[in-house]
XYZ file of C-alpha atoms in Angstrom:
692
model
C -0.196 -0.102 0.094
C 1.451 3.531 -0.614
C 1.515 6.905 0.301
C -1.406 7.587 -1.757
C -3.599 4.575 -1.259
C -2.525 5.417 2.990
C -4.116 8.642 2.026
C -7.293 7.278 0.557
C -7.371 4.695 3.221
C -7.422 7.463 6.217
C -10.904 8.981 4.448
C -12.699 5.274 3.937
C -11.362 5.486 8.261
C -12.956 8.581 8.833
C -16.210 7.463 6.229
C -16.001 4.032 8.423
C -15.902 5.530 12.168
C -19.260 7.849 10.468
C -21.017 4.669 8.932
C -20.728 2.497 12.111
C -21.640 5.109 14.772
C -25.472 5.418 14.309
C -25.592 1.473 14.003
C -26.457 -1.818 16.104
C -24.054 -3.701 17.047
C -24.745 -6.422 14.335
C -25.003 -3.876 11.422
C -21.951 -2.299 12.454
C -19.913 -5.615 12.214
C -21.424 -5.827 8.495
C -20.330 -2.331 7.618
C -16.600 -2.843 8.825
C -16.007 -6.052 7.031
C -17.586 -4.115 4.162
C -15.134 -1.213 4.335
C -11.952 -3.227 5.312
C -12.716 -5.044 2.640
C -12.968 -2.055 0.366
C -10.162 -0.367 2.087
C -7.812 -3.372 1.467
C -9.116 -4.817 -1.913
C -9.574 -7.708 -0.939
C -11.910 -10.113 -2.859
C -12.996 -11.392 -0.167
C -13.985 -10.282 3.774
C -15.479 -12.782 6.207
C -17.035 -11.088 9.515
C -16.572 -14.013 12.289
C -18.644 -13.804 15.845
C -17.887 -15.852 18.755
C -20.453 -17.606 19.638
C -21.458 -17.034 22.879
C -23.181 -20.461 23.470
C -19.397 -22.398 22.194
C -20.529 -23.899 19.335
C -17.596 -22.136 17.093
C -17.100 -18.793 15.010
C -20.209 -18.068 13.565
C -20.191 -16.272 10.099
C -21.919 -13.130 10.203
C -21.269 -11.463 6.835
C -19.256 -12.009 3.896
C -18.002 -9.021 1.385
C -17.540 -9.908 -1.571
C -15.641 -7.974 -4.973
C -18.508 -8.144 -7.656
C -17.780 -6.764 -10.985
C -15.240 -3.834 -9.263
C -18.351 -3.554 -6.793
C -18.617 -5.004 -3.263
C -21.787 -6.751 -2.067
C -22.666 -7.266 1.423
C -24.373 -10.234 2.119
C -25.625 -11.682 5.885
C -25.085 -15.187 7.039
C -26.418 -17.458 9.738
C -26.101 -20.716 11.531
C -22.687 -21.049 9.999
C -19.832 -22.013 12.247
C -15.852 -22.707 12.274
C -15.318 -24.883 14.740
C -12.553 -23.293 17.068
C -10.126 -25.657 16.152
C -10.203 -25.209 12.354
C -9.216 -23.216 10.139
C -6.824 -20.248 9.534
C -9.874 -17.992 12.270
C -9.639 -20.765 13.956
C -5.551 -20.367 14.638
C -6.479 -16.556 15.831
C -8.957 -17.081 17.897
C -6.515 -20.317 20.249
C -3.190 -18.191 19.727
C -5.097 -14.554 19.824
C -2.965 -12.891 17.312
C -3.603 -11.719 13.871
C -2.570 -14.652 11.020
C -1.417 -13.519 7.456
C -0.532 -17.065 4.753
C 0.494 -15.768 1.228
C 0.736 -18.606 0.062
C -2.243 -20.770 1.238
C -1.450 -24.077 -0.964
C 0.396 -25.066 1.826
C -1.336 -23.907 4.516
C -2.356 -26.366 6.912
C -4.739 -24.230 8.426
C -6.536 -23.054 5.275
C -10.379 -24.013 5.066
C -10.898 -22.488 1.321
C -14.277 -20.767 0.757
C -13.476 -19.814 -2.963
C -11.058 -21.773 -4.928
C -9.322 -19.435 -6.219
C -7.762 -17.529 -2.942
C -4.102 -16.996 -2.790
C -3.570 -15.197 0.370
C -5.819 -14.762 3.765
C -5.550 -12.199 6.383
C -7.177 -12.523 9.990
C -7.113 -10.335 12.794
C -8.883 -10.619 16.236
C -11.488 -7.919 17.171
C -11.239 -7.151 21.380
C -14.368 -5.978 23.636
C -12.927 -6.088 27.288
C -10.238 -8.584 26.401
C -12.159 -10.995 25.396
C -11.863 -11.760 21.687
C -15.475 -10.835 20.381
C -15.114 -11.704 16.243
C -12.613 -12.199 14.082
C -12.089 -9.719 10.326
C -10.745 -11.883 7.518
C -9.642 -11.498 4.167
C -8.963 -12.922 1.010
C -7.290 -12.032 -1.535
C -7.115 -14.294 -5.341
C -4.339 -12.404 -5.799
C -0.737 -14.059 -4.242
C 1.589 -12.366 -1.712
C -1.395 -9.876 -1.107
C -1.168 -8.905 2.241
C 1.927 -6.826 3.939
C 2.598 -5.494 7.003
C 1.224 -1.932 6.122
C -1.864 -4.050 5.403
C -1.715 -5.552 8.784
C -1.462 -2.163 10.494
C -4.426 -0.003 8.637
C -6.516 -3.357 9.321
C -5.222 -3.447 13.161
C -5.592 0.536 13.334
C -9.385 -0.182 11.658
C -10.088 -3.054 14.338
C -8.760 -1.461 17.603
C -11.476 1.720 16.437
C -13.832 -1.144 15.785
C -13.544 -2.794 18.775
C -13.944 0.743 20.765
C -17.608 1.230 18.602
C -18.772 -1.835 19.353
C -18.331 -2.024 22.610
C -19.674 1.309 23.095
C -22.763 0.596 21.120
C -22.811 -2.860 23.533
C -23.441 -0.537 26.190
C -26.100 1.883 24.197
C -27.813 -1.468 23.672
C -27.908 -3.532 27.575
C -28.946 0.007 28.405
C -31.886 -0.190 26.272
C -32.382 -3.311 27.292
C -32.404 -2.544 30.846
C -34.897 0.866 29.881
C -36.755 -2.358 28.305
C -36.759 -4.209 30.596
C -38.326 -1.696 33.290
C -41.055 -0.185 30.520
C -43.040 -3.993 30.230
C -43.012 -4.653 33.493
C -44.199 -0.694 33.344
C -46.788 -1.927 30.930
C -47.697 -5.268 32.469
C -48.360 -3.888 35.619
C -50.894 -0.773 34.488
C -52.193 -3.353 32.336
C -53.266 -6.102 34.878
C -54.542 -2.905 37.414
C -57.911 -3.641 38.302
C -58.215 -7.346 36.528
C -58.076 -10.576 37.885
C -59.265 -12.956 34.396
C -56.364 -14.703 33.878
C -56.633 -15.160 30.521
C -57.490 -10.918 29.880
C -53.887 -10.327 31.179
C -52.412 -13.224 29.702
C -53.126 -11.713 26.251
C -52.339 -8.392 27.557
C -49.106 -9.439 28.612
C -48.236 -11.724 25.428
C -48.976 -8.704 23.449
C -47.005 -6.000 25.180
C -44.492 -8.995 24.809
C -44.809 -8.954 21.672
C -43.837 -5.455 20.598
C -40.999 -4.809 22.887
C -39.550 -7.813 22.586
C -40.881 -10.507 19.673
C -41.583 -12.724 21.762
C -42.767 -16.232 19.451
C -45.225 -18.103 22.178
C -46.312 -18.054 25.847
C -47.916 -20.505 27.672
C -49.333 -21.133 31.551
C -49.103 -24.472 32.981
C -51.343 -25.218 35.684
C -52.026 -28.669 37.660
C -55.134 -30.560 36.107
C -57.508 -31.647 38.966
C -58.642 -34.747 37.147
C -54.732 -36.252 37.002
C -52.526 -35.757 39.972
C -48.942 -34.429 39.609
C -49.296 -33.545 35.852
C -49.442 -30.225 34.924
C -51.336 -28.961 31.453
C -51.523 -25.557 29.467
C -54.134 -23.555 30.661
C -53.445 -20.273 28.193
C -51.827 -20.062 25.358
C -50.140 -17.683 22.782
C -49.057 -18.644 19.692
C -50.312 -22.798 19.838
C -53.299 -23.958 17.500
C -55.659 -25.594 20.071
C -54.498 -28.921 19.150
C -51.004 -27.762 19.912
C -52.240 -26.683 23.343
C -53.713 -29.886 24.059
C -51.204 -32.070 24.053
C -48.758 -29.978 26.413
C -49.520 -32.236 29.110
C -46.340 -32.431 31.362
C -45.663 -35.000 34.906
C -43.836 -33.437 37.396
C -40.161 -33.892 36.871
C -40.774 -34.441 32.944
C -39.207 -32.112 30.535
C -38.422 -28.811 31.247
C -41.753 -28.002 33.247
C -42.293 -30.858 34.651
C -38.740 -30.160 35.963
C -39.753 -26.731 37.520
C -42.373 -27.932 38.948
C -40.130 -29.991 40.227
C -38.109 -28.118 41.345
C -39.416 -24.677 42.529
C -36.858 -23.181 40.170
C -36.600 -21.601 36.969
C -35.374 -22.932 33.966
C -33.918 -20.961 30.875
C -31.874 -22.612 27.730
C -30.671 -20.695 25.113
C -30.887 -22.633 22.085
C -33.971 -25.509 22.611
C -32.208 -27.433 19.819
C -29.017 -27.973 21.736
C -30.862 -29.462 25.052
C -32.746 -33.100 25.059
C -35.091 -31.707 27.946
C -36.979 -29.948 25.854
C -39.717 -32.680 24.788
C -41.685 -30.478 22.507
C -44.640 -32.397 23.384
C -46.999 -29.709 21.593
C -45.533 -30.408 18.377
C -45.315 -27.053 17.721
C -43.368 -26.242 14.270
C -39.882 -24.436 14.447
C -37.570 -23.398 11.972
C -34.256 -25.415 12.975
C -32.594 -22.756 11.171
C -32.436 -20.523 14.367
C -31.573 -20.403 17.739
C -35.055 -20.498 19.798
C -34.422 -19.822 23.736
C -37.057 -21.598 25.911
C -37.662 -19.595 29.358
C -39.579 -21.902 31.907
C -40.416 -20.461 36.214
C -42.352 -21.149 38.924
C -45.799 -19.398 39.324
C -45.577 -19.730 43.201
C -48.630 -18.081 45.478
C -46.994 -17.655 49.003
C -45.327 -20.736 49.380
C -47.667 -22.858 47.171
C -46.438 -23.939 43.870
C -49.237 -23.342 41.398
C -47.623 -23.688 38.152
C -45.470 -22.908 35.675
C -44.697 -19.728 33.322
C -42.999 -19.954 29.348
C -42.245 -18.170 26.944
C -39.794 -18.665 23.367
C -37.749 -16.028 21.335
C -34.921 -15.918 18.929
C -31.861 -16.013 20.750
C -30.020 -12.622 20.407
C -27.479 -12.664 22.882
C -26.484 -13.778 26.859
C -27.506 -10.403 28.088
C -30.850 -9.883 26.290
C -31.394 -13.898 27.828
C -30.509 -13.445 31.179
C -32.422 -9.882 30.786
C -35.448 -11.732 29.438
C -35.038 -14.454 32.091
C -35.265 -12.126 35.005
C -38.219 -10.273 33.231
C -40.423 -13.812 33.289
C -39.223 -14.465 37.191
C -40.953 -10.586 37.640
C -44.116 -11.522 35.786
C -44.964 -14.680 36.949
C -44.600 -12.690 40.680
C -46.874 -9.641 39.194
C -49.882 -12.364 37.911
C -49.554 -15.215 41.093
C -52.590 -13.792 42.279
C -54.200 -13.929 39.202
C -53.705 -17.556 38.465
C -55.140 -18.348 42.404
C -57.740 -16.103 40.972
C -58.651 -18.622 37.983
C -57.400 -21.557 39.991
C -60.370 -21.173 42.526
C -63.246 -20.089 40.267
C -62.203 -23.096 38.028
C -62.482 -24.888 41.395
C -65.692 -23.093 42.520
C -67.068 -23.840 38.639
C -66.096 -27.667 38.322
C -67.782 -28.015 42.637
C -70.821 -25.814 40.513
C -70.976 -28.167 37.517
C -71.180 -31.638 39.716
C -73.834 -29.636 42.172
C -75.552 -29.745 38.788
C -75.399 -33.023 37.564
C -76.094 -34.403 40.543
C -79.289 -32.317 40.920
C -79.650 -33.051 37.739
C -79.453 -37.203 38.453
C -82.119 -36.014 41.152
C -84.553 -34.503 39.695
C -84.414 -37.781 36.826
C -84.630 -40.526 40.194
C -87.460 -37.983 41.695
C -89.898 -38.030 38.528
C -89.194 -41.627 37.813
C -92.853 -42.595 37.207
C -92.660 -45.271 39.868
C -91.219 -42.671 42.397
C -94.368 -40.889 41.668
C -97.389 -41.348 43.844
C -100.614 -43.413 43.131
C -102.180 -47.207 42.548
C -105.488 -45.986 41.710
C -106.757 -46.957 38.487
C -107.172 -43.608 37.458
C -103.440 -43.033 37.534
C -102.034 -46.311 36.831
C -104.079 -44.909 33.354
C -101.714 -41.811 33.220
C -98.645 -43.443 34.339
C -98.786 -45.444 30.928
C -99.203 -42.781 29.116
C -96.347 -41.274 30.331
C -94.314 -44.170 29.529
C -95.804 -43.971 26.016
C -95.187 -40.296 25.149
C -91.907 -39.066 27.314
C -89.657 -40.381 24.661
C -91.565 -38.456 22.017
C -91.048 -34.320 20.781
C -95.771 -34.119 20.729
C -97.129 -31.438 21.949
C -98.928 -32.803 25.227
C -101.894 -30.974 27.302
C -103.091 -31.936 30.673
C -105.425 -31.338 31.719
C -107.304 -31.441 35.728
C -108.756 -29.237 38.818
C -105.635 -26.957 40.801
C -103.969 -28.935 42.725
C -103.972 -32.686 40.814
C -100.350 -32.398 40.060
C -100.168 -31.323 36.395
C -96.652 -29.958 36.833
C -95.712 -32.715 38.639
C -96.727 -35.070 35.190
C -95.192 -31.983 33.054
C -91.743 -32.876 34.592
C -92.214 -36.553 35.267
C -92.890 -36.436 30.889
C -89.623 -33.784 30.417
C -87.349 -36.342 33.252
C -87.885 -39.735 31.155
C -87.504 -38.392 28.131
C -84.491 -37.637 25.747
C -84.140 -33.913 26.876
C -84.053 -34.626 30.150
C -80.520 -32.740 30.402
C -81.628 -29.506 28.507
C -83.583 -26.683 30.720
C -87.665 -27.417 32.256
C -88.628 -24.073 32.427
C -91.971 -23.286 33.343
C -94.725 -19.833 33.326
C -98.056 -19.560 34.717
C -100.415 -17.816 31.957
C -102.360 -17.039 34.796
C -99.874 -15.629 37.060
C -98.734 -12.592 35.264
C -100.570 -9.701 33.962
C -101.096 -9.375 30.252
C -98.880 -6.673 29.523
C -95.926 -8.506 30.782
C -96.630 -12.180 29.357
C -95.175 -11.325 25.923
C -91.837 -9.983 26.929
C -91.856 -13.031 29.821
C -92.665 -15.458 27.237
C -90.603 -13.476 24.219
C -87.915 -11.655 25.741
C -87.390 -8.080 24.460
C -83.955 -6.235 22.761
C -82.483 -3.122 24.323
C -84.112 -0.236 23.139
C -87.104 -2.198 21.868
C -89.476 0.457 24.185
C -89.142 2.670 26.942
C -87.483 0.790 30.079
C -85.949 -1.311 28.343
C -82.146 -0.764 29.219
C -80.691 -4.193 28.372
C -81.780 -7.252 26.580
C -83.828 -9.706 28.138
C -84.205 -13.545 26.868
C -88.021 -15.178 26.993
C -88.311 -17.757 28.699
C -89.357 -19.933 25.318
C -85.336 -19.132 23.929
C -84.356 -20.688 27.996
C -85.962 -23.045 27.150
C -84.392 -23.941 23.795
C -83.295 -27.768 23.532
C -85.962 -28.825 26.710
C -88.976 -28.117 27.463
C -91.431 -25.097 27.981
C -93.803 -26.140 30.343
C -97.073 -23.445 29.814
C -99.653 -23.654 33.038
C -102.504 -22.043 32.987
C -102.948 -22.040 29.106
C -106.728 -21.077 29.021
C -106.089 -18.153 30.813
C -103.280 -16.679 27.868
C -104.626 -13.602 26.228
C -105.374 -13.665 21.894
C -103.487 -11.819 21.119
C -100.660 -14.095 22.093
C -102.270 -17.421 21.361
C -100.925 -16.063 17.448
C -97.805 -15.620 18.405
C -97.973 -19.301 20.521
C -99.248 -20.659 17.345
C -95.957 -19.433 15.323
C -94.261 -21.271 17.501
C -95.652 -24.353 17.385
C -95.667 -23.840 13.918
C -92.619 -22.612 12.654
C -90.535 -23.134 15.731
C -89.924 -20.012 15.320
C -89.859 -17.018 18.052
C -89.166 -13.159 17.371
C -87.936 -11.502 20.117
C -90.317 -7.664 21.082
C -88.205 -5.742 18.843
C -85.949 -8.274 17.558
C -85.370 -10.551 14.492
C -86.711 -14.050 14.198
C -84.876 -16.834 16.122
C -85.350 -20.716 15.887
C -85.708 -22.563 18.863
C -85.828 -26.003 19.433
C -88.491 -26.616 22.454
C -91.012 -29.590 23.182
C -94.571 -27.455 24.140
C -96.379 -29.115 27.583
C -99.499 -27.230 28.772
C -101.908 -27.014 31.592
C -105.487 -26.201 32.418
C -108.434 -26.763 34.957
C -110.140 -24.950 32.612
C -112.403 -26.716 29.598
C -110.661 -25.630 26.140
C -113.173 -26.532 24.212
C -115.932 -24.569 25.608
C -113.530 -21.306 25.925
C -113.369 -22.228 22.265
C -116.785 -21.883 21.713
C -116.490 -18.644 23.334
C -114.336 -16.849 21.217
C -111.681 -17.041 24.446
C -109.523 -19.598 22.431
C -108.138 -19.748 19.264
C -109.362 -23.637 17.896
C -106.242 -23.783 15.541
C -104.275 -23.339 18.750
C -106.624 -26.112 20.837
C -105.606 -28.210 17.946
C -101.941 -28.416 18.027
C -102.095 -28.438 21.930
C -104.567 -31.155 21.846
C -102.230 -33.921 20.185
C -101.788 -35.748 23.284
C -104.508 -35.166 26.182
C -103.489 -36.505 29.831
C -106.305 -36.079 32.429
C -105.977 -36.018 35.951
C -108.508 -37.289 38.365
C -109.348 -35.211 41.488
C -107.907 -36.567 44.370
C -111.841 -37.549 45.365
C -111.598 -39.807 42.510
C -108.245 -41.392 43.873
C -108.842 -41.982 47.186
C -107.022 -45.071 47.796
C -104.156 -42.840 47.217
C -104.613 -40.957 50.018
C -102.933 -43.058 52.894
C -99.791 -43.705 50.940
C -99.535 -39.733 49.974
C -100.797 -39.246 53.186
C -97.732 -41.431 54.247
C -95.269 -39.513 51.962
C -96.043 -36.108 52.905
C -95.590 -37.226 56.935
C -92.012 -38.607 56.303
C -91.385 -35.440 54.167
C -92.002 -32.690 56.431
C -91.445 -34.676 59.721
C -87.640 -34.297 58.219
C -88.551 -31.410 57.286
C -89.081 -29.859 60.827
C -87.471 -32.103 62.928
C -90.547 -34.212 64.108
C -90.558 -37.820 64.736
C -94.202 -38.485 63.555
C -94.419 -42.235 64.212
C -98.577 -43.113 63.945
C -101.575 -41.426 62.713
C -104.898 -42.324 64.781
C -107.307 -44.110 62.427
C -110.686 -41.878 62.698
C -107.710 -39.062 61.480
C -107.171 -41.794 58.448
C -110.922 -42.165 58.163
C -112.156 -38.115 58.269
C -108.947 -37.748 55.504
C -110.294 -40.400 53.127
C -113.562 -39.452 53.495
C -113.351 -35.503 52.768
C -113.757 -34.649 49.544
C -110.322 -31.963 49.048
C -111.704 -29.654 46.691
C -108.282 -28.287 46.568
C -106.505 -31.995 45.856
C -103.293 -33.441 46.419
C -102.103 -29.619 46.759
C -104.440 -29.276 50.063
C -104.015 -32.791 51.384
C -100.379 -32.083 51.353
C -100.659 -28.332 53.219
C -102.959 -30.367 55.322
C -100.587 -32.745 56.688
C -97.603 -30.052 56.874
C -99.678 -28.394 59.822
C -100.585 -31.124 61.471
C -97.258 -32.214 61.295
C -96.341 -28.889 63.105
C -98.519 -28.346 65.275
C -97.794 -32.167 66.746
C -96.823 -32.160 70.109
C -96.273 -36.006 70.329
C -95.192 -39.144 67.976
C -98.994 -39.235 67.090
C -101.431 -36.672 65.054
C -104.477 -36.629 66.381
C -107.857 -35.330 65.218
C -108.196 -32.015 66.670
C -104.699 -31.081 64.511
C -106.594 -30.868 61.138
C -108.976 -28.120 60.636
C -112.652 -27.856 61.549
C -113.728 -28.375 57.616
C -112.188 -31.633 58.269
C -111.889 -33.253 61.349
C -116.021 -31.888 62.935
C -117.951 -33.835 61.572
C -120.818 -31.618 62.046
C -119.191 -29.156 60.038
C -119.211 -31.544 57.514
C -122.728 -32.841 57.784
C -123.229 -28.742 57.462
C -120.511 -28.522 54.302
C -122.653 -30.970 52.411
C -126.249 -29.694 53.007
C -124.802 -26.026 51.999
C -123.095 -27.989 49.041
C -126.823 -29.643 47.935
C -128.326 -26.247 48.365
C -125.772 -24.419 46.041
C -126.330 -26.756 43.627
C -129.990 -27.328 43.023
C -130.439 -23.494 44.014
C -128.141 -22.962 40.794
C -130.269 -25.894 38.815
C -133.309 -24.689 39.697
C -132.629 -20.873 39.106
C -131.660 -22.174 34.878
C -134.508 -24.243 34.879
C -138.369 -22.769 33.114
C -139.924 -24.980 36.042
C -142.238 -26.760 33.524
C -144.545 -29.501 34.577
C -143.185 -32.421 32.706
C -139.922 -31.706 33.311
C -140.194 -34.530 36.550
C -137.839 -32.088 38.727
C -138.063 -33.969 41.744
C -136.515 -36.981 39.944
C -133.871 -35.449 37.474
C -132.525 -33.537 41.337
C -132.634 -37.492 43.332
C -132.187 -39.832 41.110
C -128.185 -39.225 40.695
C -128.510 -37.969 44.489
C -129.456 -41.703 44.852
C -127.288 -43.982 42.406
C -124.186 -41.902 44.194
C -124.902 -42.767 47.672
C -125.842 -46.545 46.928
C -122.913 -47.191 44.487
C -120.502 -45.377 47.564
C -121.906 -47.082 49.880
C -121.645 -50.890 48.303
C -117.647 -50.245 46.907
C -116.924 -49.342 50.914
C -118.910 -52.600 51.866
C -117.453 -54.665 48.882
C -120.700 -55.669 47.832
C -122.247 -56.994 51.159
C -125.925 -55.698 50.834
C -126.739 -56.835 54.226
C -123.903 -54.409 55.691
C -125.288 -51.647 52.905
C -129.139 -51.824 54.166
C -127.853 -51.550 57.722
C -125.513 -48.147 56.725
C -127.975 -46.776 54.699
C -130.818 -47.295 57.217
C -133.329 -49.196 54.678
C -134.256 -52.761 54.571
C -132.476 -55.105 51.798
C -135.544 -55.395 49.384
C -135.450 -51.589 48.943
C -131.743 -51.624 48.585
C -132.460 -54.387 45.769
C -135.147 -51.946 44.558
C -133.266 -49.374 44.184
C -130.410 -51.154 42.132
C -133.433 -52.378 39.877
C -134.436 -49.405 39.428
C -130.862 -47.502 38.541
C -129.570 -50.439 36.701
C -126.425 -51.085 38.905
C -126.981 -55.005 39.189
């Protein structure tokens, strides 16, 4: 190199310094090798960096002379072992190397078959070799001592610049570390929902340090000693479900076992990394894996992990420290998540248990009744339960219409879905529509939010419409559409498809309501697909002792009583009573008696007067007869040919004789004595009423 070339080189040194000052460490090394290759007019220049993980000398950049122009090409994952090549010799001996005749150089590893001369110079930072500059020429005896001096000057300048840049990058890494912690802290304020906090943290770490994946592992409540992924970033659902580790298995399992973090700079070089998720990762780059325990107090809750491309050891150490801090910050949220999960599981278990109890409770075999009429009801329920047909249940108040509706539902394939009931008579007409069909926010004054109607709540299950006869005509049309189209339209909303089975009940004569114009004929036909008629309690008196026994057990347990016996005259009175309120009235009567009972035996004085006082019974009977006769006569024109006496008395005679014969097991002698007539008179009555 002559004096003119040296002057040019000094200018290039100035340009060199200027070009690399405002760059990163990585960029500076690339610009440096390009500039040095130009300055020395080499054909090839390579910048090697000492691998911090000890895998050798990695080629970072190659500067190449192409048609008198110099081109810089970055390289990755190309390593020269520390004990190979000229650059390996420079690293081991910590001194520059010049070779003018490479054909006989035992250290030379050719990157180009044209290379005749080579010069390599170490770059030091804080007394340690950081990089090696390697220059090649296609000319023999290319490099002189003067060239070496110039390159040494450049390498010294480069060393100082790189050291300063590294300090700046360290400070920037620390600033990033504190900024991430600050952002995570602000983002997690007043939020206990783990999924929300995790998502925010992942977004912050992607923006700040370009992480590729993140996971939270918690202990599986169904499998002791096993951790599974509950929150993830960068994984598919399938990959997430595969991420299961036993304590002591892989990196995650060992973090949990030892309560200690594990940070590995390169997953491809560590056998502990099992990749059980099966996530695809580029093998062409180094990926660091960080895993740290999540601890609340002294309790291990789980493990948090992240992945990112390895950059340098300082950043690697800072990220490990960062993850430890974040794991501590989210521990309280993880604890809340675990508690909520346990509570949810407990509620689900309770819900399943309640469902099992309901299914058991409403088994036909568990419904009380042995009378012929009730056995017919049970038979019908068994036949229709597992169909989707609409059912109409008729019966007086208190006969158990809702009980039978539930029996149908809980013995059907819809048993795991909702059973929703609504009493059409108990809700004002103005509110019934919104209760049934729901409404959308803003559809009317006061609609401050959406409301789901009972029909939609029953989707997939059964809707029980009690007292259907009291439904207004305007709503009957909308209900008809539900039955026909399987579709509802909330107030102010759009049509929605529903899958429901409708069971309706009434204590009224719907056919009569149709005749009076109070009930739609088309709706009646739609509801009356299957009809079940429940008998009043007075027509199933043989069931009364069974019901009494059940109610005594129920309310003795509920009210902490020990009722062992019921006196015979009490049982007789209860059987004789007509029960206008049916089973509901009987149940209330027994509950009252149990509450008032101070011994282990229910006595007559514990019954209401109208049931337990024979005189009251007589008066009540006479009053009822008088009322019936009065109403009948008021509606009659009282013509002489009406034979009014026979019309009124004959049904009474027939009923009395039938009941007494039934009670005396058709023993005519005993029946005559009970009736207070002789045997012949009884025979005449039997003949008169065709009862023989």
